[in-house]
Amino acid sequence: NIAPVPKWALIAVAVAGAILLLLFLICIIRCCCGKKKPKKKERIGLCPVSSSTTASLVQPEMEDLERGVEQMRRGKLQYSLDYNFRTQELKVGVKQAVELKAMDSGGTSDPYVIVYLTSDMRKRYETKVYRKTLNPIFNESFTFQVPQAEVPESTLVMQIYDFNRFAKHDIIGEVRLPLASVNLQHVIEQWSELAAASKVEEEQLGEICFSLRYVPTTGKLTVLILEARKLKRMDSHGLSDPFVKVHLILNRKKWKKKKTSVKKNTLSPYFNEVFVFEVPFNQIQNVDVVVSVWDHDKVTKNEPIGKLFLGCRATGNQLRHWSDMLSNPRRPLAQWHILQPPDVVDKALGLKSHLKLPLASR
């Protein structure tokens, strides 16, 4: 007879079978996982490059963008425009500003506004200064005399500055409004974002047209002053009383002078006056012709509006005009020239100091 199998042997066989089954399952699982692992690695490697990494390289985070916009913001200005076609006056109302950029260490500013037109930058208005605020309420208005014909050529400039008693005033921002882009048939009231201040524009002094003619055989230099236009306003009523001086400079010394009649209350005078100077041919290379426009004043001293000079030492259009005159003897040649600041021209001429005396302007 076969002896019965002990109970402990059956238990041992069952445990061994279970262990073998468990080991088999573990091997299967490890094999399966081992086959899928490379794919998982590949997927993980590609995803960051195509999404998060690339995005961070190409575009900044939204927080960075918002911070950049915040730094760019200078605030907004509310203003009004009212043009009276009958009196030809432009009334500019500076209402208020909001959310101005803080310029002081304490996180505030001391703002005020400067208002002017590019067609007459000499006439500038200022509002009161408001202390320690980024939301000032100005409620001030200013009136400019602007002929209707000049409205399309003018730009209204409103600049907000931060007042500083002991240092240079810092500009917070500005609004530039070309009047040609505005319908002035009705009153305008609007808000505009402040922009960074542009470079200070050069003041427009005006233009002058004259002709030159030189005859080498007789040594006669003829200067015909024809007209001027868009001259700088010099009088309080927005006009000028212009006249023209023509100086001859020989070897950097003042030599001869003539002047036109005075034209009253105009920025576009017509002269048509001729002056003849005797300049020997052997001296023509050493001569500078200085053309200057002045504003006549009965009470105070006459003021120069602008000037320019021609000759072999000149540059640009002035040199070209002079060269054309010498190349075309006996033929009058007319040309427009832009007036330049008097001190700039005087410096370029380099007149000898001991002869640079003030000439009578009468």
PDB file of C-alpha atoms in Angstrom, residues 130-255:
ATOM      1  CA  TYR A 130      -0.103 119.580  -8.875  1.00  0.00           C
ATOM      2  CA  ARG A 131       1.826 118.020  -5.997  1.00  0.00           C
ATOM      3  CA  LYS A 132       2.185 114.307  -5.290  1.00  0.00           C
ATOM      4  CA  THR A 133      -0.491 112.899  -7.576  1.00  0.00           C
ATOM      5  CA  LEU A 134      -0.772 110.558 -10.525  1.00  0.00           C
ATOM      6  CA  ASN A 135      -4.334 111.701 -11.321  1.00  0.00           C
ATOM      7  CA  PRO A 136      -4.273 115.512 -11.543  1.00  0.00           C
ATOM      8  CA  ILE A 137      -7.342 117.539 -12.527  1.00  0.00           C
ATOM      9  CA  PHE A 138      -6.172 120.641 -14.420  1.00  0.00           C
ATOM     10  CA  ASN A 139      -9.306 122.200 -15.958  1.00  0.00           C
ATOM     11  CA  GLU A 140      -7.376 124.995 -17.688  1.00  0.00           C
ATOM     12  CA  SER A 141      -7.842 126.375 -21.215  1.00  0.00           C
ATOM     13  CA  PHE A 142      -5.518 128.247 -23.567  1.00  0.00           C
ATOM     14  CA  THR A 143      -6.201 130.188 -26.772  1.00  0.00           C
ATOM     15  CA  PHE A 144      -4.017 130.235 -29.890  1.00  0.00           C
ATOM     16  CA  GLN A 145      -4.393 132.563 -32.866  1.00  0.00           C
ATOM     17  CA  VAL A 146      -4.238 130.252 -35.905  1.00  0.00           C
ATOM     18  CA  PRO A 147      -5.223 131.448 -39.409  1.00  0.00           C
ATOM     19  CA  GLN A 148      -7.483 128.890 -41.049  1.00  0.00           C
ATOM     20  CA  ALA A 149      -5.019 128.360 -43.902  1.00  0.00           C
ATOM     21  CA  GLU A 150      -2.316 127.327 -41.415  1.00  0.00           C
ATOM     22  CA  VAL A 151      -4.436 124.877 -39.417  1.00  0.00           C
ATOM     23  CA  PRO A 152      -3.597 121.820 -41.598  1.00  0.00           C
ATOM     24  CA  GLU A 153       0.138 122.527 -41.199  1.00  0.00           C
ATOM     25  CA  SER A 154       0.023 122.753 -37.391  1.00  0.00           C
ATOM     26  CA  THR A 155       0.426 120.036 -34.771  1.00  0.00           C
ATOM     27  CA  LEU A 156      -0.834 120.493 -31.235  1.00  0.00           C
ATOM     28  CA  VAL A 157       1.674 119.270 -28.634  1.00  0.00           C
ATOM     29  CA  MET A 158       0.735 118.634 -24.987  1.00  0.00           C
ATOM     30  CA  GLN A 159       3.621 117.496 -22.806  1.00  0.00           C
ATOM     31  CA  ILE A 160       3.287 116.414 -19.166  1.00  0.00           C
ATOM     32  CA  TYR A 161       6.341 117.103 -16.993  1.00  0.00           C
ATOM     33  CA  ASP A 162       7.255 116.163 -13.448  1.00  0.00           C
ATOM     34  CA  PHE A 163       8.197 119.310 -11.534  1.00  0.00           C
ATOM     35  CA  ASN A 164      11.448 119.265  -9.565  1.00  0.00           C
ATOM     36  CA  ARG A 165      12.549 122.306  -7.615  1.00  0.00           C
ATOM     37  CA  PHE A 166      16.261 121.475  -7.573  1.00  0.00           C
ATOM     38  CA  ALA A 167      16.838 119.543 -10.813  1.00  0.00           C
ATOM     39  CA  LYS A 168      15.776 119.335 -14.430  1.00  0.00           C
ATOM     40  CA  HIS A 169      12.084 118.632 -14.917  1.00  0.00           C
ATOM     41  CA  ASP A 170      11.543 115.133 -16.340  1.00  0.00           C
ATOM     42  CA  ILE A 171       9.019 114.606 -19.108  1.00  0.00           C
ATOM     43  CA  ILE A 172       6.447 111.906 -18.351  1.00  0.00           C
ATOM     44  CA  GLY A 173       4.971 111.731 -21.843  1.00  0.00           C
ATOM     45  CA  GLU A 174       3.262 113.717 -24.569  1.00  0.00           C
ATOM     46  CA  VAL A 175       0.324 113.823 -26.960  1.00  0.00           C
ATOM     47  CA  ARG A 176       0.927 115.052 -30.512  1.00  0.00           C
ATOM     48  CA  LEU A 177      -2.176 115.810 -32.530  1.00  0.00           C
ATOM     49  CA  PRO A 178      -1.818 116.917 -36.182  1.00  0.00           C
ATOM     50  CA  LEU A 179      -4.710 119.320 -36.689  1.00  0.00           C
ATOM     51  CA  ALA A 180      -5.096 118.114 -40.278  1.00  0.00           C
ATOM     52  CA  SER A 181      -6.358 114.802 -38.844  1.00  0.00           C
ATOM     53  CA  VAL A 182      -9.063 116.454 -36.724  1.00  0.00           C
ATOM     54  CA  ASN A 183     -12.521 117.656 -37.740  1.00  0.00           C
ATOM     55  CA  LEU A 184     -12.687 121.097 -36.147  1.00  0.00           C
ATOM     56  CA  GLN A 185     -16.228 121.777 -37.358  1.00  0.00           C
ATOM     57  CA  HIS A 186     -17.430 120.843 -33.879  1.00  0.00           C
ATOM     58  CA  VAL A 187     -16.038 120.813 -30.346  1.00  0.00           C
ATOM     59  CA  ILE A 188     -13.837 117.797 -29.616  1.00  0.00           C
ATOM     60  CA  GLU A 189     -13.290 116.220 -26.217  1.00  0.00           C
ATOM     61  CA  GLN A 190     -11.286 113.009 -25.975  1.00  0.00           C
ATOM     62  CA  TRP A 191      -8.705 110.906 -24.143  1.00  0.00           C
ATOM     63  CA  SER A 192      -5.275 110.007 -25.555  1.00  0.00           C
ATOM     64  CA  GLU A 193      -2.563 107.690 -24.283  1.00  0.00           C
ATOM     65  CA  LEU A 194       0.667 109.491 -23.480  1.00  0.00           C
ATOM     66  CA  ALA A 195       3.556 108.522 -25.751  1.00  0.00           C
ATOM     67  CA  ALA A 196       7.275 108.789 -25.147  1.00  0.00           C
ATOM     68  CA  ALA A 197       8.475 112.307 -25.899  1.00  0.00           C
ATOM     69  CA  SER A 198       9.951 112.691 -29.351  1.00  0.00           C
ATOM     70  CA  LYS A 199      13.103 114.681 -29.996  1.00  0.00           C
ATOM     71  CA  VAL A 200      12.682 118.421 -29.709  1.00  0.00           C
ATOM     72  CA  GLU A 201      11.830 119.624 -33.172  1.00  0.00           C
ATOM     73  CA  GLU A 202      13.843 122.353 -34.794  1.00  0.00           C
ATOM     74  CA  GLU A 203      11.968 125.599 -34.866  1.00  0.00           C
ATOM     75  CA  GLN A 204      10.710 126.436 -38.336  1.00  0.00           C
ATOM     76  CA  LEU A 205      11.942 129.931 -39.183  1.00  0.00           C
ATOM     77  CA  GLY A 206      10.576 130.121 -42.726  1.00  0.00           C
ATOM     78  CA  GLU A 207      11.859 130.199 -46.294  1.00  0.00           C
ATOM     79  CA  ILE A 208      13.077 132.882 -48.662  1.00  0.00           C
ATOM     80  CA  CYS A 209      13.319 133.035 -52.435  1.00  0.00           C
ATOM     81  CA  PHE A 210      15.872 135.184 -54.254  1.00  0.00           C
ATOM     82  CA  SER A 211      17.855 135.170 -57.475  1.00  0.00           C
ATOM     83  CA  LEU A 212      21.584 135.650 -58.074  1.00  0.00           C
ATOM     84  CA  ARG A 213      23.311 136.955 -61.186  1.00  0.00           C
ATOM     85  CA  TYR A 214      26.987 137.654 -61.743  1.00  0.00           C
ATOM     86  CA  VAL A 215      28.650 139.281 -64.757  1.00  0.00           C
ATOM     87  CA  PRO A 216      32.436 138.631 -64.627  1.00  0.00           C
ATOM     88  CA  THR A 217      33.342 141.300 -67.201  1.00  0.00           C
ATOM     89  CA  THR A 218      31.717 144.145 -65.265  1.00  0.00           C
ATOM     90  CA  GLY A 219      32.100 142.595 -61.786  1.00  0.00           C
ATOM     91  CA  LYS A 220      28.423 143.190 -60.987  1.00  0.00           C
ATOM     92  CA  LEU A 221      26.681 140.862 -58.544  1.00  0.00           C
ATOM     93  CA  THR A 222      22.890 141.254 -58.611  1.00  0.00           C
ATOM     94  CA  VAL A 223      20.734 139.953 -55.748  1.00  0.00           C
ATOM     95  CA  LEU A 224      16.960 140.059 -56.327  1.00  0.00           C
ATOM     96  CA  ILE A 225      14.958 139.452 -53.147  1.00  0.00           C
ATOM     97  CA  LEU A 226      11.641 138.034 -54.357  1.00  0.00           C
ATOM     98  CA  GLU A 227       9.527 136.757 -51.437  1.00  0.00           C
ATOM     99  CA  ALA A 228       9.430 134.805 -48.182  1.00  0.00           C
ATOM    100  CA  ARG A 229       6.891 132.414 -46.689  1.00  0.00           C
ATOM    101  CA  LYS A 230       5.972 130.635 -43.436  1.00  0.00           C
ATOM    102  CA  LEU A 231       8.094 133.049 -41.414  1.00  0.00           C
ATOM    103  CA  LYS A 232       8.303 132.627 -37.650  1.00  0.00           C
ATOM    104  CA  ARG A 233       5.762 134.701 -35.722  1.00  0.00           C
ATOM    105  CA  MET A 234       7.531 137.455 -33.826  1.00  0.00           C
ATOM    106  CA  ASP A 235       4.690 139.718 -32.657  1.00  0.00           C
ATOM    107  CA  SER A 236       2.135 139.091 -29.917  1.00  0.00           C
ATOM    108  CA  HIS A 237      -0.711 139.098 -32.452  1.00  0.00           C
ATOM    109  CA  GLY A 238       0.848 136.186 -34.314  1.00  0.00           C
ATOM    110  CA  LEU A 239       2.417 138.023 -37.247  1.00  0.00           C
ATOM    111  CA  SER A 240       5.658 139.850 -38.100  1.00  0.00           C
ATOM    112  CA  ASP A 241       6.857 143.012 -39.856  1.00  0.00           C
ATOM    113  CA  PRO A 242       9.623 141.481 -41.966  1.00  0.00           C
ATOM    114  CA  PHE A 243      12.390 143.045 -44.004  1.00  0.00           C
ATOM    115  CA  VAL A 244      15.551 141.576 -45.535  1.00  0.00           C
ATOM    116  CA  LYS A 245      19.196 142.562 -45.177  1.00  0.00           C
ATOM    117  CA  VAL A 246      21.879 141.547 -47.652  1.00  0.00           C
ATOM    118  CA  HIS A 247      25.468 141.689 -46.389  1.00  0.00           C
ATOM    119  CA  LEU A 248      28.630 141.117 -48.369  1.00  0.00           C
ATOM    120  CA  ILE A 249      31.490 139.589 -46.376  1.00  0.00           C
ATOM    121  CA  LEU A 250      34.976 139.853 -47.857  1.00  0.00           C
ATOM    122  CA  ASN A 251      37.727 137.710 -46.312  1.00  0.00           C
ATOM    123  CA  ARG A 252      35.540 137.221 -43.213  1.00  0.00           C
ATOM    124  CA  LYS A 253      35.084 140.964 -42.690  1.00  0.00           C
ATOM    125  CA  LYS A 254      31.790 142.824 -43.126  1.00  0.00           C
ATOM    126  CA  TRP A 255      32.038 144.829 -46.310  1.00  0.00           C
TER     127      TRP A 255
END
